[in-house]
């Protein structure tokens, strides 16, 4: 298994997304719970999901996207997009299917994304999280992401410099190998931002 493709449990693999994954990425976003959709997109009725899926499955100098796969199905994605006005900064997003949340999959994706950003010379990664999403804010804090206290309101900006020791993608949070969650587990959990822009959902 290459460095770009790693198993995080006996059944789950993280690898870069490609055009062949577009349908599965679209399905992931279309089947988010209403709450998770709101936390990811700041709306319960996001538009242009097809365009988002196409973008997430395109790899180039400005976009990096990773998927977590359970067999052939995409159960989580993470990506960053380089900002137009600063090629050394990027905004990132994470989405995790509801049954796969709270097992560290989003954390593993974020750690890997920070590794890649560092290798590509990105000096700052930013994410935007609803202030009510205390779970994701706690997860990001444990990973070394710092809140931008100059941004008041319901959306919190959190940043990390990939060269920082806490952003080294180490195994600070283990992935729970059980992975499956009982169907009666209550909804809730992590995060979101702008309509089709970067945000965070699911630890």
PDB file of N, CA and C in Angstrom, residues 61-162:
ATOM      1  N   UNK A  61      -3.152  21.681  -8.749  1.00  0.00           N
ATOM      2  CA  UNK A  61      -2.320  22.479  -7.854  1.00  0.00           C
ATOM      3  C   UNK A  61      -3.140  23.244  -6.821  1.00  0.00           C
ATOM      4  N   UNK A  62      -4.429  23.438  -7.083  1.00  0.00           N
ATOM      5  CA  UNK A  62      -5.261  24.248  -6.199  1.00  0.00           C
ATOM      6  C   UNK A  62      -6.229  23.418  -5.358  1.00  0.00           C
ATOM      7  N   UNK A  63      -6.430  22.164  -5.729  1.00  0.00           N
ATOM      8  CA  UNK A  63      -7.397  21.317  -5.026  1.00  0.00           C
ATOM      9  C   UNK A  63      -6.739  19.992  -4.635  1.00  0.00           C
ATOM     10  N   UNK A  64      -6.910  19.615  -3.398  1.00  0.00           N
ATOM     11  CA  UNK A  64      -6.501  18.286  -2.931  1.00  0.00           C
ATOM     12  C   UNK A  64      -7.681  17.693  -2.181  1.00  0.00           C
ATOM     13  N   UNK A  65      -8.078  16.485  -2.546  1.00  0.00           N
ATOM     14  CA  UNK A  65      -9.236  15.847  -1.925  1.00  0.00           C
ATOM     15  C   UNK A  65      -8.909  14.399  -1.583  1.00  0.00           C
ATOM     16  N   UNK A  66      -9.324  13.990  -0.393  1.00  0.00           N
ATOM     17  CA  UNK A  66      -9.140  12.615   0.060  1.00  0.00           C
ATOM     18  C   UNK A  66     -10.497  12.015   0.373  1.00  0.00           C
ATOM     19  N   UNK A  67     -10.613  10.710   0.164  1.00  0.00           N
ATOM     20  CA  UNK A  67     -11.817   9.998   0.522  1.00  0.00           C
ATOM     21  C   UNK A  67     -11.506   8.841   1.452  1.00  0.00           C
ATOM     22  N   UNK A  68     -12.424   8.563   2.358  1.00  0.00           N
ATOM     23  CA  UNK A  68     -12.348   7.355   3.182  1.00  0.00           C
ATOM     24  C   UNK A  68     -13.356   6.365   2.597  1.00  0.00           C
ATOM     25  N   UNK A  69     -12.884   5.180   2.274  1.00  0.00           N
ATOM     26  CA  UNK A  69     -13.684   4.187   1.555  1.00  0.00           C
ATOM     27  C   UNK A  69     -13.963   2.978   2.425  1.00  0.00           C
ATOM     28  N   UNK A  70     -15.225   2.611   2.480  1.00  0.00           N
ATOM     29  CA  UNK A  70     -15.660   1.356   3.080  1.00  0.00           C
ATOM     30  C   UNK A  70     -16.075   0.470   1.915  1.00  0.00           C
ATOM     31  N   UNK A  71     -15.212  -0.463   1.542  1.00  0.00           N
ATOM     32  CA  UNK A  71     -15.357  -1.181   0.272  1.00  0.00           C
ATOM     33  C   UNK A  71     -15.339  -0.143  -0.853  1.00  0.00           C
ATOM     34  N   UNK A  72     -16.369  -0.092  -1.698  1.00  0.00           N
ATOM     35  CA  UNK A  72     -16.363   0.853  -2.810  1.00  0.00           C
ATOM     36  C   UNK A  72     -17.058   2.165  -2.470  1.00  0.00           C
ATOM     37  N   UNK A  73     -17.665   2.253  -1.297  1.00  0.00           N
ATOM     38  CA  UNK A  73     -18.453   3.431  -0.950  1.00  0.00           C
ATOM     39  C   UNK A  73     -17.600   4.477  -0.253  1.00  0.00           C
ATOM     40  N   UNK A  74     -17.785   5.742  -0.649  1.00  0.00           N
ATOM     41  CA  UNK A  74     -17.142   6.859   0.033  1.00  0.00           C
ATOM     42  C   UNK A  74     -17.965   7.190   1.273  1.00  0.00           C
ATOM     43  N   UNK A  75     -17.347   7.113   2.444  1.00  0.00           N
ATOM     44  CA  UNK A  75     -18.064   7.398   3.686  1.00  0.00           C
ATOM     45  C   UNK A  75     -17.611   8.709   4.320  1.00  0.00           C
ATOM     46  N   UNK A  76     -16.551   9.313   3.786  1.00  0.00           N
ATOM     47  CA  UNK A  76     -16.082  10.598   4.303  1.00  0.00           C
ATOM     48  C   UNK A  76     -15.149  11.216   3.270  1.00  0.00           C
ATOM     49  N   UNK A  77     -15.130  12.540   3.242  1.00  0.00           N
ATOM     50  CA  UNK A  77     -14.214  13.253   2.357  1.00  0.00           C
ATOM     51  C   UNK A  77     -13.605  14.416   3.105  1.00  0.00           C
ATOM     52  N   UNK A  78     -12.417  14.798   2.691  1.00  0.00           N
ATOM     53  CA  UNK A  78     -11.764  16.015   3.191  1.00  0.00           C
ATOM     54  C   UNK A  78     -11.014  16.634   2.028  1.00  0.00           C
ATOM     55  N   UNK A  79     -11.022  17.947   1.977  1.00  0.00           N
ATOM     56  CA  UNK A  79     -10.325  18.609   0.875  1.00  0.00           C
ATOM     57  C   UNK A  79      -9.830  19.979   1.308  1.00  0.00           C
ATOM     58  N   UNK A  80      -8.862  20.491   0.568  1.00  0.00           N
ATOM     59  CA  UNK A  80      -8.554  21.912   0.701  1.00  0.00           C
ATOM     60  C   UNK A  80      -8.483  22.543  -0.671  1.00  0.00           C
ATOM     61  N   UNK A  81      -8.792  23.845  -0.710  1.00  0.00           N
ATOM     62  CA  UNK A  81      -8.756  24.634  -1.925  1.00  0.00           C
ATOM     63  C   UNK A  81      -7.880  25.850  -1.675  1.00  0.00           C
ATOM     64  N   UNK A  82      -6.870  26.044  -2.501  1.00  0.00           N
ATOM     65  CA  UNK A  82      -5.966  27.183  -2.363  1.00  0.00           C
ATOM     66  C   UNK A  82      -6.734  28.466  -2.657  1.00  0.00           C
ATOM     67  N   UNK A  83      -6.511  29.483  -1.836  1.00  0.00           N
ATOM     68  CA  UNK A  83      -7.203  30.757  -1.999  1.00  0.00           C
ATOM     69  C   UNK A  83      -6.654  31.515  -3.194  1.00  0.00           C
ATOM     70  N   UNK A  84      -7.540  32.199  -3.894  1.00  0.00           N
ATOM     71  CA  UNK A  84      -7.131  32.934  -5.095  1.00  0.00           C
ATOM     72  C   UNK A  84      -6.127  34.033  -4.793  1.00  0.00           C
ATOM     73  N   UNK A  85      -6.281  34.686  -3.630  1.00  0.00           N
ATOM     74  CA  UNK A  85      -5.430  35.835  -3.338  1.00  0.00           C
ATOM     75  C   UNK A  85      -4.185  35.480  -2.541  1.00  0.00           C
ATOM     76  N   UNK A  86      -4.005  34.231  -2.209  1.00  0.00           N
ATOM     77  CA  UNK A  86      -2.834  33.829  -1.428  1.00  0.00           C
ATOM     78  C   UNK A  86      -2.557  32.353  -1.684  1.00  0.00           C
ATOM     79  N   UNK A  87      -1.590  32.065  -2.533  1.00  0.00           N
ATOM     80  CA  UNK A  87      -1.343  30.676  -2.932  1.00  0.00           C
ATOM     81  C   UNK A  87      -0.745  29.851  -1.801  1.00  0.00           C
ATOM     82  N   UNK A  88      -0.360  30.499  -0.697  1.00  0.00           N
ATOM     83  CA  UNK A  88       0.185  29.757   0.438  1.00  0.00           C
ATOM     84  C   UNK A  88      -0.873  29.480   1.500  1.00  0.00           C
ATOM     85  N   UNK A  89      -2.113  29.880   1.245  1.00  0.00           N
ATOM     86  CA  UNK A  89      -3.203  29.637   2.180  1.00  0.00           C
ATOM     87  C   UNK A  89      -4.306  28.846   1.490  1.00  0.00           C
ATOM     88  N   UNK A  90      -5.013  28.054   2.260  1.00  0.00           N
ATOM     89  CA  UNK A  90      -6.090  27.245   1.697  1.00  0.00           C
ATOM     90  C   UNK A  90      -7.192  27.086   2.718  1.00  0.00           C
ATOM     91  N   UNK A  91      -8.408  26.863   2.231  1.00  0.00           N
ATOM     92  CA  UNK A  91      -9.553  26.575   3.078  1.00  0.00           C
ATOM     93  C   UNK A  91      -9.894  25.097   2.934  1.00  0.00           C
ATOM     94  N   UNK A  92     -10.243  24.471   4.044  1.00  0.00           N
ATOM     95  CA  UNK A  92     -10.485  23.038   4.011  1.00  0.00           C
ATOM     96  C   UNK A  92     -11.880  22.697   4.505  1.00  0.00           C
ATOM     97  N   UNK A  93     -12.309  21.500   4.174  1.00  0.00           N
ATOM     98  CA  UNK A  93     -13.629  21.017   4.542  1.00  0.00           C
ATOM     99  C   UNK A  93     -13.579  19.522   4.793  1.00  0.00           C
ATOM    100  N   UNK A  94     -14.493  19.062   5.640  1.00  0.00           N
ATOM    101  CA  UNK A  94     -14.628  17.632   5.924  1.00  0.00           C
ATOM    102  C   UNK A  94     -16.113  17.296   5.986  1.00  0.00           C
ATOM    103  N   UNK A  95     -16.494  16.173   5.422  1.00  0.00           N
ATOM    104  CA  UNK A  95     -17.845  15.650   5.580  1.00  0.00           C
ATOM    105  C   UNK A  95     -17.760  14.158   5.851  1.00  0.00           C
ATOM    106  N   UNK A  96     -18.489  13.704   6.861  1.00  0.00           N
ATOM    107  CA  UNK A  96     -18.481  12.294   7.257  1.00  0.00           C
ATOM    108  C   UNK A  96     -19.929  11.813   7.319  1.00  0.00           C
ATOM    109  N   UNK A  97     -20.221  10.678   6.709  1.00  0.00           N
ATOM    110  CA  UNK A  97     -21.575  10.134   6.769  1.00  0.00           C
ATOM    111  C   UNK A  97     -21.948   9.893   8.233  1.00  0.00           C
ATOM    112  N   UNK A  98     -23.223  10.082   8.547  1.00  0.00           N
ATOM    113  CA  UNK A  98     -23.629  10.066   9.950  1.00  0.00           C
ATOM    114  C   UNK A  98     -23.274   8.764  10.678  1.00  0.00           C
ATOM    115  N   UNK A  99     -23.504   7.582  10.075  1.00  0.00           N
ATOM    116  CA  UNK A  99     -23.174   6.351  10.797  1.00  0.00           C
ATOM    117  C   UNK A  99     -21.689   6.199  11.086  1.00  0.00           C
ATOM    118  N   UNK A 100     -20.824   6.922  10.363  1.00  0.00           N
ATOM    119  CA  UNK A 100     -19.384   6.785  10.533  1.00  0.00           C
ATOM    120  C   UNK A 100     -18.787   7.866  11.422  1.00  0.00           C
ATOM    121  N   UNK A 101     -19.612   8.759  11.953  1.00  0.00           N
ATOM    122  CA  UNK A 101     -19.095   9.818  12.804  1.00  0.00           C
ATOM    123  C   UNK A 101     -18.703   9.283  14.175  1.00  0.00           C
ATOM    124  N   UNK A 102     -17.851  10.065  14.859  1.00  0.00           N
ATOM    125  CA  UNK A 102     -17.422   9.766  16.236  1.00  0.00           C
ATOM    126  C   UNK A 102     -16.524   8.530  16.317  1.00  0.00           C
ATOM    127  N   UNK A 103     -15.822   8.227  15.236  1.00  0.00           N
ATOM    128  CA  UNK A 103     -14.832   7.153  15.244  1.00  0.00           C
ATOM    129  C   UNK A 103     -13.451   7.641  14.832  1.00  0.00           C
ATOM    130  N   UNK A 104     -13.260   8.952  14.687  1.00  0.00           N
ATOM    131  CA  UNK A 104     -11.952   9.488  14.342  1.00  0.00           C
ATOM    132  C   UNK A 104     -11.632   9.496  12.867  1.00  0.00           C
ATOM    133  N   UNK A 105     -12.622   9.198  12.009  1.00  0.00           N
ATOM    134  CA  UNK A 105     -12.346   9.161  10.571  1.00  0.00           C
ATOM    135  C   UNK A 105     -12.067  10.558  10.042  1.00  0.00           C
ATOM    136  N   UNK A 106     -12.895  11.534  10.454  1.00  0.00           N
ATOM    137  CA  UNK A 106     -12.629  12.908  10.049  1.00  0.00           C
ATOM    138  C   UNK A 106     -11.287  13.395  10.554  1.00  0.00           C
ATOM    139  N   UNK A 107     -10.939  12.998  11.774  1.00  0.00           N
ATOM    140  CA  UNK A 107      -9.638  13.370  12.331  1.00  0.00           C
ATOM    141  C   UNK A 107      -8.499  12.806  11.493  1.00  0.00           C
ATOM    142  N   UNK A 108      -8.612  11.532  11.112  1.00  0.00           N
ATOM    143  CA  UNK A 108      -7.573  10.911  10.288  1.00  0.00           C
ATOM    144  C   UNK A 108      -7.438  11.620   8.941  1.00  0.00           C
ATOM    145  N   UNK A 109      -8.563  11.994   8.349  1.00  0.00           N
ATOM    146  CA  UNK A 109      -8.518  12.718   7.079  1.00  0.00           C
ATOM    147  C   UNK A 109      -7.840  14.077   7.247  1.00  0.00           C
ATOM    148  N   UNK A 110      -8.180  14.793   8.319  1.00  0.00           N
ATOM    149  CA  UNK A 110      -7.573  16.098   8.554  1.00  0.00           C
ATOM    150  C   UNK A 110      -6.068  15.982   8.768  1.00  0.00           C
ATOM    151  N   UNK A 111      -5.647  14.986   9.521  1.00  0.00           N
ATOM    152  CA  UNK A 111      -4.216  14.798   9.753  1.00  0.00           C
ATOM    153  C   UNK A 111      -3.478  14.549   8.450  1.00  0.00           C
ATOM    154  N   UNK A 112      -4.054  13.725   7.599  1.00  0.00           N
ATOM    155  CA  UNK A 112      -3.431  13.434   6.310  1.00  0.00           C
ATOM    156  C   UNK A 112      -3.420  14.676   5.419  1.00  0.00           C
ATOM    157  N   UNK A 113      -4.497  15.461   5.467  1.00  0.00           N
ATOM    158  CA  UNK A 113      -4.576  16.676   4.661  1.00  0.00           C
ATOM    159  C   UNK A 113      -3.506  17.681   5.090  1.00  0.00           C
ATOM    160  N   UNK A 114      -3.271  17.787   6.390  1.00  0.00           N
ATOM    161  CA  UNK A 114      -2.219  18.676   6.883  1.00  0.00           C
ATOM    162  C   UNK A 114      -0.856  18.205   6.396  1.00  0.00           C
ATOM    163  N   UNK A 115      -0.620  16.894   6.399  1.00  0.00           N
ATOM    164  CA  UNK A 115       0.641  16.346   5.869  1.00  0.00           C
ATOM    165  C   UNK A 115       0.858  16.796   4.429  1.00  0.00           C
ATOM    166  N   UNK A 116      -0.184  16.657   3.610  1.00  0.00           N
ATOM    167  CA  UNK A 116      -0.061  16.998   2.194  1.00  0.00           C
ATOM    168  C   UNK A 116       0.151  18.494   2.018  1.00  0.00           C
ATOM    169  N   UNK A 117      -0.588  19.296   2.787  1.00  0.00           N
ATOM    170  CA  UNK A 117      -0.438  20.747   2.695  1.00  0.00           C
ATOM    171  C   UNK A 117       0.979  21.172   3.034  1.00  0.00           C
ATOM    172  N   UNK A 118       1.547  20.578   4.071  1.00  0.00           N
ATOM    173  CA  UNK A 118       2.917  20.913   4.444  1.00  0.00           C
ATOM    174  C   UNK A 118       3.879  20.587   3.306  1.00  0.00           C
ATOM    175  N   UNK A 119       3.717  19.407   2.726  1.00  0.00           N
ATOM    176  CA  UNK A 119       4.609  18.982   1.646  1.00  0.00           C
ATOM    177  C   UNK A 119       4.493  19.882   0.420  1.00  0.00           C
ATOM    178  N   UNK A 120       3.342  20.521   0.247  1.00  0.00           N
ATOM    179  CA  UNK A 120       3.122  21.372  -0.924  1.00  0.00           C
ATOM    180  C   UNK A 120       3.342  22.851  -0.641  1.00  0.00           C
ATOM    181  N   UNK A 121       3.857  23.165   0.532  1.00  0.00           N
ATOM    182  CA  UNK A 121       4.218  24.545   0.829  1.00  0.00           C
ATOM    183  C   UNK A 121       3.090  25.425   1.309  1.00  0.00           C
ATOM    184  N   UNK A 122       1.965  24.832   1.703  1.00  0.00           N
ATOM    185  CA  UNK A 122       0.862  25.621   2.254  1.00  0.00           C
ATOM    186  C   UNK A 122       1.248  26.062   3.667  1.00  0.00           C
ATOM    187  N   UNK A 123       1.154  27.360   3.934  1.00  0.00           N
ATOM    188  CA  UNK A 123       1.551  27.889   5.234  1.00  0.00           C
ATOM    189  C   UNK A 123       0.382  28.036   6.202  1.00  0.00           C
ATOM    190  N   UNK A 124      -0.844  28.066   5.677  1.00  0.00           N
ATOM    191  CA  UNK A 124      -1.991  28.178   6.569  1.00  0.00           C
ATOM    192  C   UNK A 124      -3.192  27.464   5.978  1.00  0.00           C
ATOM    193  N   UNK A 125      -3.831  26.642   6.801  1.00  0.00           N
ATOM    194  CA  UNK A 125      -5.106  26.033   6.469  1.00  0.00           C
ATOM    195  C   UNK A 125      -6.171  26.635   7.373  1.00  0.00           C
ATOM    196  N   UNK A 126      -7.318  26.947   6.803  1.00  0.00           N
ATOM    197  CA  UNK A 126      -8.417  27.513   7.577  1.00  0.00           C
ATOM    198  C   UNK A 126      -9.674  26.681   7.384  1.00  0.00           C
ATOM    199  N   UNK A 127     -10.495  26.656   8.415  1.00  0.00           N
ATOM    200  CA  UNK A 127     -11.812  26.035   8.329  1.00  0.00           C
ATOM    201  C   UNK A 127     -12.785  26.950   9.043  1.00  0.00           C
ATOM    202  N   UNK A 128     -14.055  26.869   8.647  1.00  0.00           N
ATOM    203  CA  UNK A 128     -15.102  27.680   9.260  1.00  0.00           C
ATOM    204  C   UNK A 128     -16.127  26.749   9.879  1.00  0.00           C
ATOM    205  N   UNK A 129     -16.377  26.948  11.160  1.00  0.00           N
ATOM    206  CA  UNK A 129     -17.192  26.024  11.938  1.00  0.00           C
ATOM    207  C   UNK A 129     -18.270  26.821  12.671  1.00  0.00           C
ATOM    208  N   UNK A 130     -19.504  26.338  12.647  1.00  0.00           N
ATOM    209  CA  UNK A 130     -20.552  26.979  13.425  1.00  0.00           C
ATOM    210  C   UNK A 130     -20.191  26.931  14.907  1.00  0.00           C
ATOM    211  N   UNK A 131     -20.437  28.030  15.608  1.00  0.00           N
ATOM    212  CA  UNK A 131     -20.062  28.099  17.017  1.00  0.00           C
ATOM    213  C   UNK A 131     -20.817  27.076  17.863  1.00  0.00           C
ATOM    214  N   UNK A 132     -21.991  26.627  17.390  1.00  0.00           N
ATOM    215  CA  UNK A 132     -22.739  25.611  18.135  1.00  0.00           C
ATOM    216  C   UNK A 132     -22.119  24.228  17.981  1.00  0.00           C
ATOM    217  N   UNK A 133     -21.186  24.104  17.067  1.00  0.00           N
ATOM    218  CA  UNK A 133     -20.572  22.804  16.800  1.00  0.00           C
ATOM    219  C   UNK A 133     -19.376  22.606  17.736  1.00  0.00           C
ATOM    220  N   UNK A 134     -19.683  22.454  19.004  1.00  0.00           N
ATOM    221  CA  UNK A 134     -18.628  22.388  20.008  1.00  0.00           C
ATOM    222  C   UNK A 134     -17.778  21.132  19.881  1.00  0.00           C
ATOM    223  N   UNK A 135     -18.369  20.048  19.372  1.00  0.00           N
ATOM    224  CA  UNK A 135     -17.598  18.814  19.217  1.00  0.00           C
ATOM    225  C   UNK A 135     -16.460  19.006  18.232  1.00  0.00           C
ATOM    226  N   UNK A 136     -16.766  19.578  17.054  1.00  0.00           N
ATOM    227  CA  UNK A 136     -15.720  19.771  16.071  1.00  0.00           C
ATOM    228  C   UNK A 136     -14.710  20.817  16.505  1.00  0.00           C
ATOM    229  N   UNK A 137     -15.159  21.859  17.171  1.00  0.00           N
ATOM    230  CA  UNK A 137     -14.219  22.857  17.673  1.00  0.00           C
ATOM    231  C   UNK A 137     -13.255  22.223  18.677  1.00  0.00           C
ATOM    232  N   UNK A 138     -13.757  21.302  19.497  1.00  0.00           N
ATOM    233  CA  UNK A 138     -12.886  20.611  20.438  1.00  0.00           C
ATOM    234  C   UNK A 138     -11.890  19.717  19.707  1.00  0.00           C
ATOM    235  N   UNK A 139     -12.364  18.981  18.700  1.00  0.00           N
ATOM    236  CA  UNK A 139     -11.476  18.108  17.931  1.00  0.00           C
ATOM    237  C   UNK A 139     -10.369  18.915  17.273  1.00  0.00           C
ATOM    238  N   UNK A 140     -10.732  20.016  16.622  1.00  0.00           N
ATOM    239  CA  UNK A 140      -9.732  20.837  15.951  1.00  0.00           C
ATOM    240  C   UNK A 140      -8.747  21.422  16.958  1.00  0.00           C
ATOM    241  N   UNK A 141      -9.247  21.830  18.123  1.00  0.00           N
ATOM    242  CA  UNK A 141      -8.356  22.349  19.151  1.00  0.00           C
ATOM    243  C   UNK A 141      -7.344  21.306  19.602  1.00  0.00           C
ATOM    244  N   UNK A 142      -7.793  20.067  19.757  1.00  0.00           N
ATOM    245  CA  UNK A 142      -6.885  18.998  20.164  1.00  0.00           C
ATOM    246  C   UNK A 142      -5.838  18.706  19.100  1.00  0.00           C
ATOM    247  N   UNK A 143      -6.164  18.998  17.844  1.00  0.00           N
ATOM    248  CA  UNK A 143      -5.215  18.789  16.751  1.00  0.00           C
ATOM    249  C   UNK A 143      -4.313  19.993  16.502  1.00  0.00           C
ATOM    250  N   UNK A 144      -4.457  21.040  17.318  1.00  0.00           N
ATOM    251  CA  UNK A 144      -3.577  22.194  17.194  1.00  0.00           C
ATOM    252  C   UNK A 144      -4.134  23.340  16.379  1.00  0.00           C
ATOM    253  N   UNK A 145      -5.377  23.232  15.918  1.00  0.00           N
ATOM    254  CA  UNK A 145      -6.000  24.344  15.200  1.00  0.00           C
ATOM    255  C   UNK A 145      -6.348  25.437  16.201  1.00  0.00           C
ATOM    256  N   UNK A 146      -6.156  26.694  15.806  1.00  0.00           N
ATOM    257  CA  UNK A 146      -6.324  27.834  16.705  1.00  0.00           C
ATOM    258  C   UNK A 146      -7.513  28.669  16.253  1.00  0.00           C
ATOM    259  N   UNK A 147      -8.378  29.028  17.184  1.00  0.00           N
ATOM    260  CA  UNK A 147      -9.528  29.875  16.876  1.00  0.00           C
ATOM    261  C   UNK A 147      -9.081  31.299  16.598  1.00  0.00           C
ATOM    262  N   UNK A 148      -9.668  31.896  15.585  1.00  0.00           N
ATOM    263  CA  UNK A 148      -9.438  33.297  15.274  1.00  0.00           C
ATOM    264  C   UNK A 148     -10.454  34.117  16.050  1.00  0.00           C
ATOM    265  N   UNK A 149     -10.034  34.656  17.176  1.00  0.00           N
ATOM    266  CA  UNK A 149     -10.973  35.334  18.057  1.00  0.00           C
ATOM    267  C   UNK A 149     -11.427  36.682  17.500  1.00  0.00           C
ATOM    268  N   UNK A 150     -10.788  37.142  16.415  1.00  0.00           N
ATOM    269  CA  UNK A 150     -11.192  38.414  15.820  1.00  0.00           C
ATOM    270  C   UNK A 150     -12.417  38.251  14.925  1.00  0.00           C
ATOM    271  N   UNK A 151     -12.904  37.011  14.774  1.00  0.00           N
ATOM    272  CA  UNK A 151     -14.065  36.745  13.929  1.00  0.00           C
ATOM    273  C   UNK A 151     -15.275  36.461  14.817  1.00  0.00           C
ATOM    274  N   UNK A 152     -16.038  37.495  15.195  1.00  0.00           N
ATOM    275  CA  UNK A 152     -17.197  37.271  16.063  1.00  0.00           C
ATOM    276  C   UNK A 152     -18.367  36.678  15.282  1.00  0.00           C
ATOM    277  N   UNK A 153     -19.378  36.250  16.017  1.00  0.00           N
ATOM    278  CA  UNK A 153     -20.589  35.775  15.361  1.00  0.00           C
ATOM    279  C   UNK A 153     -20.770  34.284  15.487  1.00  0.00           C
ATOM    280  N   UNK A 154     -21.688  33.736  14.676  1.00  0.00           N
ATOM    281  CA  UNK A 154     -22.066  32.338  14.790  1.00  0.00           C
ATOM    282  C   UNK A 154     -21.094  31.394  14.093  1.00  0.00           C
ATOM    283  N   UNK A 155     -20.188  31.937  13.267  1.00  0.00           N
ATOM    284  CA  UNK A 155     -19.216  31.126  12.546  1.00  0.00           C
ATOM    285  C   UNK A 155     -17.831  31.410  13.105  1.00  0.00           C
ATOM    286  N   UNK A 156     -17.108  30.352  13.428  1.00  0.00           N
ATOM    287  CA  UNK A 156     -15.772  30.479  13.998  1.00  0.00           C
ATOM    288  C   UNK A 156     -14.741  30.078  12.952  1.00  0.00           C
ATOM    289  N   UNK A 157     -13.738  30.916  12.744  1.00  0.00           N
ATOM    290  CA  UNK A 157     -12.622  30.555  11.873  1.00  0.00           C
ATOM    291  C   UNK A 157     -11.540  29.911  12.726  1.00  0.00           C
ATOM    292  N   UNK A 158     -11.049  28.763  12.280  1.00  0.00           N
ATOM    293  CA  UNK A 158      -9.944  28.085  12.954  1.00  0.00           C
ATOM    294  C   UNK A 158      -8.834  27.840  11.938  1.00  0.00           C
ATOM    295  N   UNK A 159      -7.600  28.039  12.369  1.00  0.00           N
ATOM    296  CA  UNK A 159      -6.451  27.961  11.468  1.00  0.00           C
ATOM    297  C   UNK A 159      -5.383  27.046  12.029  1.00  0.00           C
ATOM    298  N   UNK A 160      -4.570  26.533  11.122  1.00  0.00           N
ATOM    299  CA  UNK A 160      -3.369  25.813  11.527  1.00  0.00           C
ATOM    300  C   UNK A 160      -2.277  26.094  10.511  1.00  0.00           C
ATOM    301  N   UNK A 161      -1.054  26.247  11.008  1.00  0.00           N
ATOM    302  CA  UNK A 161       0.115  26.333  10.133  1.00  0.00           C
ATOM    303  C   UNK A 161       0.661  24.924  10.003  1.00  0.00           C
ATOM    304  N   UNK A 162       0.616  24.321   8.798  1.00  0.00           N
ATOM    305  CA  UNK A 162       1.016  22.915   8.665  1.00  0.00           C
ATOM    306  C   UNK A 162       2.413  22.599   9.169  1.00  0.00           C
TER     307      UNK A 162
END
